[in-house]
Coordinates of C-alpha atoms and ligand atoms in Angstrom, one line a residue:
X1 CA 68.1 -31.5 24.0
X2 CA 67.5 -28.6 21.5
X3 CA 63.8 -27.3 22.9
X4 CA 63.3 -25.1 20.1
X5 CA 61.9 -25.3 16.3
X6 CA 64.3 -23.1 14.5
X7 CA 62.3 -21.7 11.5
X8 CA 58.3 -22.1 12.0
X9 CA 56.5 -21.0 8.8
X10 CA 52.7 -20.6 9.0
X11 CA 50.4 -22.8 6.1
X12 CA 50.2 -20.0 4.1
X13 CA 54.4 -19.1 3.6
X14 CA 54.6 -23.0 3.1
X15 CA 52.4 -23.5 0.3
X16 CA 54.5 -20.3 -1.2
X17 CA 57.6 -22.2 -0.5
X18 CA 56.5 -25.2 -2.2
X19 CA 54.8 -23.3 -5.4
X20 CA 57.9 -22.1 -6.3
X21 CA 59.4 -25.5 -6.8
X22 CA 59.5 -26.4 -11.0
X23 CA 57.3 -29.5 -11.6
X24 CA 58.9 -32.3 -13.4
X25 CA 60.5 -31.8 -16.8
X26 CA 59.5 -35.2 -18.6
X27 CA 56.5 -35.4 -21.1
X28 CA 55.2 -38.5 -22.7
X29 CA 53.3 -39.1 -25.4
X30 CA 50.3 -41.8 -24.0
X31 CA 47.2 -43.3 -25.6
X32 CA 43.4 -42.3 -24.2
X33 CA 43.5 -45.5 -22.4
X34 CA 46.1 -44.9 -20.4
X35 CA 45.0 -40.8 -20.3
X36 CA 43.0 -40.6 -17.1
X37 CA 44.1 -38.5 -14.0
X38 CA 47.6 -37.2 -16.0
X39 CA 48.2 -34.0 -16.6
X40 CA 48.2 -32.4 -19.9
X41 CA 51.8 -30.8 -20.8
X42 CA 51.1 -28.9 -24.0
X43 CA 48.0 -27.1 -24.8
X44 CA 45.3 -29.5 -27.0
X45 CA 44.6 -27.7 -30.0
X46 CA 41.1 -28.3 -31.8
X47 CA 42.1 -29.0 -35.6
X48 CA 38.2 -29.2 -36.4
X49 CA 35.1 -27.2 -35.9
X50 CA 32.9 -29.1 -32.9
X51 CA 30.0 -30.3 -34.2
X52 CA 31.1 -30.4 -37.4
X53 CA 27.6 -29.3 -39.0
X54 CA 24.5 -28.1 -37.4
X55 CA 22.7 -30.8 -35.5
X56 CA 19.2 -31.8 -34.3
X57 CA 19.4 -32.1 -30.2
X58 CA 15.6 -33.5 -30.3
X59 CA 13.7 -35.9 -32.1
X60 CA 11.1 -33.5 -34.6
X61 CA 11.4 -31.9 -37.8
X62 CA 13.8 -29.8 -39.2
X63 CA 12.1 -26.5 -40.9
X64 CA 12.1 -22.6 -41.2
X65 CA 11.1 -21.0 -38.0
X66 CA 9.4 -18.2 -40.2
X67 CA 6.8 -20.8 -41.3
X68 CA 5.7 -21.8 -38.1
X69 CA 5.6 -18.4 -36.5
X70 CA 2.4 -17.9 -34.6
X71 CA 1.7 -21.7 -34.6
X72 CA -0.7 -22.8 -31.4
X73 CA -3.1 -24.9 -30.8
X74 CA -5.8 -23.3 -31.7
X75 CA -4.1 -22.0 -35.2
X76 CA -2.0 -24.7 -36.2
X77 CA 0.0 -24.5 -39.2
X78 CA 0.5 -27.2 -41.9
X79 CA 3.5 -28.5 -43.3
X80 CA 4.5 -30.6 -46.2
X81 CA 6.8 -33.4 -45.2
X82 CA 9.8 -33.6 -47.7
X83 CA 12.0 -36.4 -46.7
X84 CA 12.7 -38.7 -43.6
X85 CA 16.5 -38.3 -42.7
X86 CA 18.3 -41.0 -41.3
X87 CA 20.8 -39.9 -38.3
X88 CA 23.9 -40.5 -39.9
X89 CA 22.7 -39.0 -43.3
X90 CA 24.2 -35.9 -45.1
X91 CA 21.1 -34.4 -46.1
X92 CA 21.3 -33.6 -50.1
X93 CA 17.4 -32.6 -49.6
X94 CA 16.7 -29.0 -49.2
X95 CA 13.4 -27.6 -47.5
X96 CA 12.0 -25.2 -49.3
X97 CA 8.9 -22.6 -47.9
X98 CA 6.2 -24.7 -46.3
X99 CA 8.2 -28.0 -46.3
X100 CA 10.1 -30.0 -43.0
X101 CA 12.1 -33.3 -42.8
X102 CA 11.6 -35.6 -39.9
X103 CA 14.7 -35.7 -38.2
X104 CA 16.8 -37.0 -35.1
X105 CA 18.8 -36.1 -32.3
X106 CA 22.2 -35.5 -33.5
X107 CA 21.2 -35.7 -37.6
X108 CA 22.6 -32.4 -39.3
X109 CA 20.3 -30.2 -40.2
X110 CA 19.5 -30.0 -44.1
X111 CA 20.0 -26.6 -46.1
X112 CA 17.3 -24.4 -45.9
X113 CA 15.8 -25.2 -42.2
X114 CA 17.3 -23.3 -39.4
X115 CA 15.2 -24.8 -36.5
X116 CA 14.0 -28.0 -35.1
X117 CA 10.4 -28.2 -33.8
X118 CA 10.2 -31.1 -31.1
X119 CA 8.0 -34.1 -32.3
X120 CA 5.5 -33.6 -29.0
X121 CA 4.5 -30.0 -30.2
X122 CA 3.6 -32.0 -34.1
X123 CA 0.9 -34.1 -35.1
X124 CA 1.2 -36.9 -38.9
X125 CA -2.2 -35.9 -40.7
X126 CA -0.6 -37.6 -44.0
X127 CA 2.0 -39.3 -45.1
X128 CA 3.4 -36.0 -46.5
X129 CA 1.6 -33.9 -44.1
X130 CA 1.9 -32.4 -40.8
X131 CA 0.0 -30.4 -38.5
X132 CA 2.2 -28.0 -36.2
X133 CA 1.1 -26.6 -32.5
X134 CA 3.7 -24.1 -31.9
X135 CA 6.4 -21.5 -32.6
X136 CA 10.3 -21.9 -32.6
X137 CA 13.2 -19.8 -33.0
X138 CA 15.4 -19.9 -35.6
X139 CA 18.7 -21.9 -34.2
X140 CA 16.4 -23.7 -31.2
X141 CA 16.7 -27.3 -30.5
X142 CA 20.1 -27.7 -32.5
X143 CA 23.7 -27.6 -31.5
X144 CA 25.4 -25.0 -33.7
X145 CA 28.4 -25.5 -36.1
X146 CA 31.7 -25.1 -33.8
X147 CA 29.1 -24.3 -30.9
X148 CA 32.0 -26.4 -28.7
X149 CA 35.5 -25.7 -30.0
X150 CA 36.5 -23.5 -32.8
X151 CA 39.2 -25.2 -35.1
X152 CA 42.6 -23.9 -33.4
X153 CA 41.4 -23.0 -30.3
X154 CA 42.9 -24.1 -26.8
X155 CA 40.5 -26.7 -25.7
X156 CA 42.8 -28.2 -23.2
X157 CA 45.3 -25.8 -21.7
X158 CA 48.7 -27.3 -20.2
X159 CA 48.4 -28.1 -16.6
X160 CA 44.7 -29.7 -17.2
X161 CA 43.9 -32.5 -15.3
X162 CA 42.8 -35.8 -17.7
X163 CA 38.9 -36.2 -15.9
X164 CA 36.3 -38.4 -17.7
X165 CA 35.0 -34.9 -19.0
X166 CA 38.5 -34.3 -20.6
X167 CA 38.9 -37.7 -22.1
X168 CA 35.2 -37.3 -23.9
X169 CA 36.5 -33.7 -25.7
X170 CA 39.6 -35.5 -27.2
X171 CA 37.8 -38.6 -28.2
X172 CA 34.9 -36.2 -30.3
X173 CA 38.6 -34.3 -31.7
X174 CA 40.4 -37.7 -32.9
X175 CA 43.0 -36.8 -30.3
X176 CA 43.5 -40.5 -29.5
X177 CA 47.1 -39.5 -28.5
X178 CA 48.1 -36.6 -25.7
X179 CA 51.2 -35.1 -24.2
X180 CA 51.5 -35.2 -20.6
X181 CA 53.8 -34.8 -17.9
X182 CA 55.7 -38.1 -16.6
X183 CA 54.7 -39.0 -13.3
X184 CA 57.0 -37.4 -10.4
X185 CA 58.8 -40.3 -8.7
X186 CA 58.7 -39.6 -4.8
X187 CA 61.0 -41.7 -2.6
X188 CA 59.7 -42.3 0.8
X189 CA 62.1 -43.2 3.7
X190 CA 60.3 -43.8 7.1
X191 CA 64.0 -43.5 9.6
X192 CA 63.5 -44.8 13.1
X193 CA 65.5 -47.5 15.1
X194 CA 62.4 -49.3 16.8
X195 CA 60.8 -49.6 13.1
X196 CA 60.1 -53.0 11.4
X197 CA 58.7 -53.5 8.1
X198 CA 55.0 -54.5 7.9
X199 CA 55.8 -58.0 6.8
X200 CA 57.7 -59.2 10.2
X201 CA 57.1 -59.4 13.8
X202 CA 57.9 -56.6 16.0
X203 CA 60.3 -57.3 19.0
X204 CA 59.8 -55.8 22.0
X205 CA 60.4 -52.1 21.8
X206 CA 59.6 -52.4 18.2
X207 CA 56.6 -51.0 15.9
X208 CA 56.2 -52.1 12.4
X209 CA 56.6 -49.2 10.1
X210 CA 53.2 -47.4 8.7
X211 CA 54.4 -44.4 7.3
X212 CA 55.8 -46.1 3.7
X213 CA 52.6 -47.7 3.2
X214 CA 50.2 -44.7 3.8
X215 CA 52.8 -42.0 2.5
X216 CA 53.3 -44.2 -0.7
X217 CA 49.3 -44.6 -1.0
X218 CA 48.9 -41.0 -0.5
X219 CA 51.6 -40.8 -3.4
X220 CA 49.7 -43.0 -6.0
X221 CA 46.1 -41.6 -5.2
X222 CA 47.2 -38.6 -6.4
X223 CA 49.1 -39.8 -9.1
X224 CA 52.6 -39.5 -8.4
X225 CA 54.8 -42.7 -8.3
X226 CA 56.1 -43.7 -5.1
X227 CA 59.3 -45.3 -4.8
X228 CA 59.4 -47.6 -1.2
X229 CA 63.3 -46.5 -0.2
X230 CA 62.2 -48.9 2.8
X231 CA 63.7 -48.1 6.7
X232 CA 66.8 -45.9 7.8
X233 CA 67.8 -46.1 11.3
X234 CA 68.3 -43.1 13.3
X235 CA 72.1 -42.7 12.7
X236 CA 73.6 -39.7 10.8
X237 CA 76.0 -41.9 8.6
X238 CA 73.1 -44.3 7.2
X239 CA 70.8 -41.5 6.6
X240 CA 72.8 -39.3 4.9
X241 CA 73.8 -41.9 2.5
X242 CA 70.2 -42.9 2.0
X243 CA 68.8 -39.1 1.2
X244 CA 72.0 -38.8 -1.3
X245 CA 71.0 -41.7 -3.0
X246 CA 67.3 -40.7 -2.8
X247 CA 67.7 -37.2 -3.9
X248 CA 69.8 -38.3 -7.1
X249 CA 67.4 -40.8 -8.5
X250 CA 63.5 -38.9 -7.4
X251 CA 61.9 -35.9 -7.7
X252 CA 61.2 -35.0 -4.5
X253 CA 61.8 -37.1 -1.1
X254 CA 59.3 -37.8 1.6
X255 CA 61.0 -38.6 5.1
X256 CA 59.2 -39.5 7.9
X257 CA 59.8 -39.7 10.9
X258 CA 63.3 -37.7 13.3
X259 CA 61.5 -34.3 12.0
X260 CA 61.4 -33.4 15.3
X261 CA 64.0 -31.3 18.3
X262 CA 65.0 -34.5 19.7
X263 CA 68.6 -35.6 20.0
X264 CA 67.4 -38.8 17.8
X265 CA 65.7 -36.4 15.3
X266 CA 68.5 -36.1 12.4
X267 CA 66.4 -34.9 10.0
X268 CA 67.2 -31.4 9.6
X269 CA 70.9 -31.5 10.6
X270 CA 71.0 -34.7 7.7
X271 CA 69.5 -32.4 5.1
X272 CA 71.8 -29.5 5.9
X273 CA 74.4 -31.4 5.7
X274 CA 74.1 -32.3 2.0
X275 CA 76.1 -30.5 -0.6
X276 CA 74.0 -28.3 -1.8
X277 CA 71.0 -28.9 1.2
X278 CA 68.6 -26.3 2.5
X279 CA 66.0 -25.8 5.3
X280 CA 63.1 -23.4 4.4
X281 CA 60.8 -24.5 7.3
X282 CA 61.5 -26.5 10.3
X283 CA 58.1 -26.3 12.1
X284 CA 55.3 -25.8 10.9
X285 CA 52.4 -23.8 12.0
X286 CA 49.4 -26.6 12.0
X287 CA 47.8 -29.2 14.4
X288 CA 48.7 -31.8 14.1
X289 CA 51.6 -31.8 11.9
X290 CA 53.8 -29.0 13.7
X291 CA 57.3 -31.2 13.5
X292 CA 57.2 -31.0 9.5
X293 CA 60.5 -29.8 7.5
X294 CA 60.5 -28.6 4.1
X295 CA 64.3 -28.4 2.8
X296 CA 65.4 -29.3 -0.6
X297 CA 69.3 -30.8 -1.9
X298 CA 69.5 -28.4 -5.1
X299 CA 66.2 -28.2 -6.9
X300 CA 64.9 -31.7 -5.3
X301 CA 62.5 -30.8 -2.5
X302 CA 62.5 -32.9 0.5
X303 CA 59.6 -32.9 2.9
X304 CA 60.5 -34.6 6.5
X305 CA 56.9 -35.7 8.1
X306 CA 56.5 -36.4 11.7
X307 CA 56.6 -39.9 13.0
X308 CA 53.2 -39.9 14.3
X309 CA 51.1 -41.7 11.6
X310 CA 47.7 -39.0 12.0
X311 CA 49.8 -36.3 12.2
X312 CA 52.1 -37.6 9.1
X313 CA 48.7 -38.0 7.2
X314 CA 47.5 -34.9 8.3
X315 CA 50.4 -32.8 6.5
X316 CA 50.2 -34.9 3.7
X317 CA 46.5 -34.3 3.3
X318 CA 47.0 -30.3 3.7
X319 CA 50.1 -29.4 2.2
X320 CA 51.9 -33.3 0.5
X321 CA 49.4 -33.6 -2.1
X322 CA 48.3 -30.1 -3.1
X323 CA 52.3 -30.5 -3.5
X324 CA 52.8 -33.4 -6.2
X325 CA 49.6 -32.3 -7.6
X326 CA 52.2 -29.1 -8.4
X327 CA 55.0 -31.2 -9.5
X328 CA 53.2 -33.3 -11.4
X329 CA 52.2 -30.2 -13.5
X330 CA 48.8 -29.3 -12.2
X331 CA 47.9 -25.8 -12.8
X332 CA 46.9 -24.2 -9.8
X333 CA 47.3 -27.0 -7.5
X334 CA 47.5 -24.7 -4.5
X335 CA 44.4 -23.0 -5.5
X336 CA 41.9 -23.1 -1.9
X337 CA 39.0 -23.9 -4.5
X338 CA 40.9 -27.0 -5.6
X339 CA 40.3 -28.5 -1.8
X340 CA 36.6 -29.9 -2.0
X341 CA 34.9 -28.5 1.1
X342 CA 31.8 -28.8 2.8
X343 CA 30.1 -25.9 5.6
X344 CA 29.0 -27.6 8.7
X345 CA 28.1 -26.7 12.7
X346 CA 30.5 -27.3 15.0
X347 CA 28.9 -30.1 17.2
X348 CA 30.4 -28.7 20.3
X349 CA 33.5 -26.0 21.4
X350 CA 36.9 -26.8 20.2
X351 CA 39.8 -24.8 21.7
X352 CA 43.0 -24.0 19.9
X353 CA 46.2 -22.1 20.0
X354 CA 46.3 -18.7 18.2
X355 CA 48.7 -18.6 15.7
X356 CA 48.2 -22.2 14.5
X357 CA 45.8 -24.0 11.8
X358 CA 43.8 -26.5 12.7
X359 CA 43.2 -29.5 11.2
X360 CA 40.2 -31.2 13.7
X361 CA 39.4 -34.9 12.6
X362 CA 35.8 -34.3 12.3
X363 CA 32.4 -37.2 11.8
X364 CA 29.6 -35.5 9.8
X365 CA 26.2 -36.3 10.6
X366 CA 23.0 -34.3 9.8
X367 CA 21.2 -33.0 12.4
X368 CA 17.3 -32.6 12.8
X369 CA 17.4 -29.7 10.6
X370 CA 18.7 -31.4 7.5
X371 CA 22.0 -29.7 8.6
X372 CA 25.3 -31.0 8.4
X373 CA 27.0 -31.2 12.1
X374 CA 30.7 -31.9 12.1
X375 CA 31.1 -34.2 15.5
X376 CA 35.1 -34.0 16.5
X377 CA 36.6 -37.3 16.4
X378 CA 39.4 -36.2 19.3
X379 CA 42.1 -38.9 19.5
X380 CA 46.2 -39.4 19.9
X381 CA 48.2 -39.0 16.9
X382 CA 50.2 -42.3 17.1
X383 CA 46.5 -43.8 17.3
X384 CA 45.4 -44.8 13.2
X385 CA 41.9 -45.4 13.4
X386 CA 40.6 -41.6 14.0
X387 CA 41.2 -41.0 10.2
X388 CA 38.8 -44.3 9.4
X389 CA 36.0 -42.3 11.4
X390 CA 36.6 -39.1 9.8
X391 CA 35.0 -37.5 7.3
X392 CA 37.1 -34.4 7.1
X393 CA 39.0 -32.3 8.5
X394 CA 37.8 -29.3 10.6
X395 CA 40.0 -25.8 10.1
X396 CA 40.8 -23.5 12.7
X397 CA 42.3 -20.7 11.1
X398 CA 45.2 -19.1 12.7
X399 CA 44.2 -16.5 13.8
X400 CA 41.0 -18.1 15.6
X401 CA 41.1 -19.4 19.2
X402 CA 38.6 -22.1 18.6
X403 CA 35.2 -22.4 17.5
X404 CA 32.1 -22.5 19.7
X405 CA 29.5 -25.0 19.5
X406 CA 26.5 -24.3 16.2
X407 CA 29.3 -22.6 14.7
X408 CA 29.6 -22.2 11.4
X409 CA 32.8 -23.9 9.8
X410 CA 34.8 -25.1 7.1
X411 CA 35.6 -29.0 6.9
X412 CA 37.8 -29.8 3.8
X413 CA 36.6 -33.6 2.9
X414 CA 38.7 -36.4 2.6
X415 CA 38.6 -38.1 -0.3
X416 CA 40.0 -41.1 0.0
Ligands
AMP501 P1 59.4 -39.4 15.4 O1 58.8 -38.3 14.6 O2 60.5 -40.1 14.7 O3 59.9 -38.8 16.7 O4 58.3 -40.4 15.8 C1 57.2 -40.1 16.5 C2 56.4 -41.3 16.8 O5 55.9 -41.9 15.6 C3 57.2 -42.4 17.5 O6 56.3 -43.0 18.5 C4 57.5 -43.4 16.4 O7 57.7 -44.7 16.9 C5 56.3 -43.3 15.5 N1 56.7 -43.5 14.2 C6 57.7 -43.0 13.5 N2 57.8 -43.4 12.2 C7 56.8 -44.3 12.1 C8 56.4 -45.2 11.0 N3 57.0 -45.1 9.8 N4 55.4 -46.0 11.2 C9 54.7 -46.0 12.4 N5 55.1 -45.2 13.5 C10 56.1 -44.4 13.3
MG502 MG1 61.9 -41.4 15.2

């Protein structure tokens, strides 16, 4: 039995190696209903001004800020009312020296005023009279033509992902169609002989196959499109043929499982073996997770996972979806603020090797102190259930030989 990892690459050089993969080529043109969580693929360009007038952002009266300069309470000024505007009126009125017009949030501004004075600081003394308690600047309490977006600026760039947020700025544009980058479709193969598909019964000496379910969910929660390519046995001929059919029709290829230096691991020798098939890493630097491969079969990556169901989630977590968040056209998808992470104490010391990240399942609680304590939720990784009582994951850094307890450390959340 081979004993040794032949090309061990730290986090770091792997997320370089998988950066420099293109994303997917395909765009498609999709309606705002069906927007959310793609990626833009061409920059959204504003072909209006945003508002497209001045508008009240308080309920009040619209006037000339010279008029009421040096209003207070004790020296109010008086105004004449000219006109009630409705919200959704053009204003033809125009207020003149000493006049207002009541108006509301989001009604445009008529000519003349360049201020709103908020209805709390005014007092009706007539019907065509009011008394007023206070100053404003000119421009206060209104959003300003083009304040948002300039017509023909960028106001999404290419590699934006579609939040709620985004959706709202193309609505208020009339953008009710966008460009985005198809989804990447990921095959996932889970290979091992004593694997049976969730739906039967395991014999003895069988398990029933987790990886495809939790690899392909993985997949879709970040919104790539998994493709089930279901279970390969551990022989060279039936894998081979598998990854060659799975390389031609996804984007990139998630193998779990024979990632290993076993004599029944055929991972890296199957990749190799393909026409055009590369190894870049064959062990990776990180616990758990160290029996990862990247490779790629001509520009189609291919990631083999490790077997062990934490450990395959793990990887995925840390480097799989910061991954397809790439090749699905996400602009800096490897970016360390793009990982949502909390500061808590270390509940107690954790050892680990130098030279290795690690990724410690972790429990947050809050301590007396209104502080966050991260509570290490140590357990096997062929057992599942350690991720259902995490709340993150704990990093070591490399170059750290563990953390003592009240320390200090990052946990990156999980999310899902
Ligand atoms: P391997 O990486 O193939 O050496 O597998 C390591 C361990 O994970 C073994 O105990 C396998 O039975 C188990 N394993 C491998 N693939 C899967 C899978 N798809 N679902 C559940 N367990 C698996
Ligand atoms: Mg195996």
């Amino acid at each position: 039995m081979k004993e040794v990892f032949f090309e061990v690459k730290s986090v770091a050089q792997c997320r370089e190696i998988l950066a420099s993969f293109p994303c997917v080529a395909g765009v498609e043109q999709i309606g705002l209903e069906q927007a959310l969580n793609r990626v833009v693929a061409l920059d959204v360009i504003a072909d209006e001004d945003l508002p497209a007038s001045f508008r009240s952002s308080m309920d009040g009266y619209a006037v000339r800020a010279k008029d009421v300069f040096g209003a207070s309470e004790g020296n109010p000024v008086y105004l004449q009312l000219a006109g009630k505007l409705a919200v959704n009126e053009d204003p033809q009125l125009s207020i003149r020296p000493g006049e207002c017009a009541q108006i509301l949030t989001g009604g445009s501004l008529p000519s003349g005023a360049d201020t709103v004075l908020m209805w709390e600081h005014t007092r009706v003394i007539a019907d065509d009279e009011i008394e007023v308690f206070k100053s404003v600047s000119p421009g206060d309490n209104l959003m300003l033509l083009g304040e948002d977006c300039r017509k023909g600026q960028v106001v999404l760039g290419k590699g934006s992902r579609i939040r709620p947020q985004e959706l709202g700025v193309l609505s208020a544009l009339g953008h009710t169609q966008v460009a985005v980058y198809s989804r990447p479709q990921v095959a996932i193969l889970s290979t091992g002989d004593e694997l049976v598909s969730a739906h039967d019964t395991p014999g003895p000496g069988q398990i029933r196959d987790v990886n495809s379910t939790t690899l392909a969910a993985w997949c879709a929660w970040i919104g790539a499109e998994p493709v089930l390519w279901g279970i390969v046995p551990d022989k060279t001929a039936d894998l081979r043929s598998a990854l060659s059919q799975a390389v031609d029709q996804a984007d990139c290829v998630l193998l779990s499982g024979g990632s290993s230096v076993g004599t029944r691991d055929l991972s890296v020798e199957v990749i190799s073996s393909l026409p055009q098939g590369r190894i870049m890493a064959h062990g990776v630097a990180i616990s758990p997770g160290k029996p990862t491969i990247l490779g790629a079969q001509d520009q189609i990556p291919i990631i083999g996972l490790p077997g062990q169901v934490t450990s395959a989630q793990v990887v995925m977590y840390v480097l799989g979806l910061p991954f397809l968040a790439h090749l699905r056209g996400e602009a800096n998808a490897f970016d360390r603020t793009r990982q949502v992470k909390t500061w808590a104490k270390a509940a107690r010391n954790i050892s680990s090797e130098q030279g290795r990240e690690d990724y410690v399942r972790v429990r947050l609680v809050q301590d007396d102190q209104d502080m966050l304590l991260a509570e290490p939720v140590f357990a096997k990784s062929g057992l599942l259930r350690s991720l259902l009582r995490a709340d993150g994951l704990l990093v070591i850094p490399a170059q750290s030989e563990g953390v003592r307890a009240g320390q200090l450390c990052e946990v990156v959340l999980l999310l899902a």
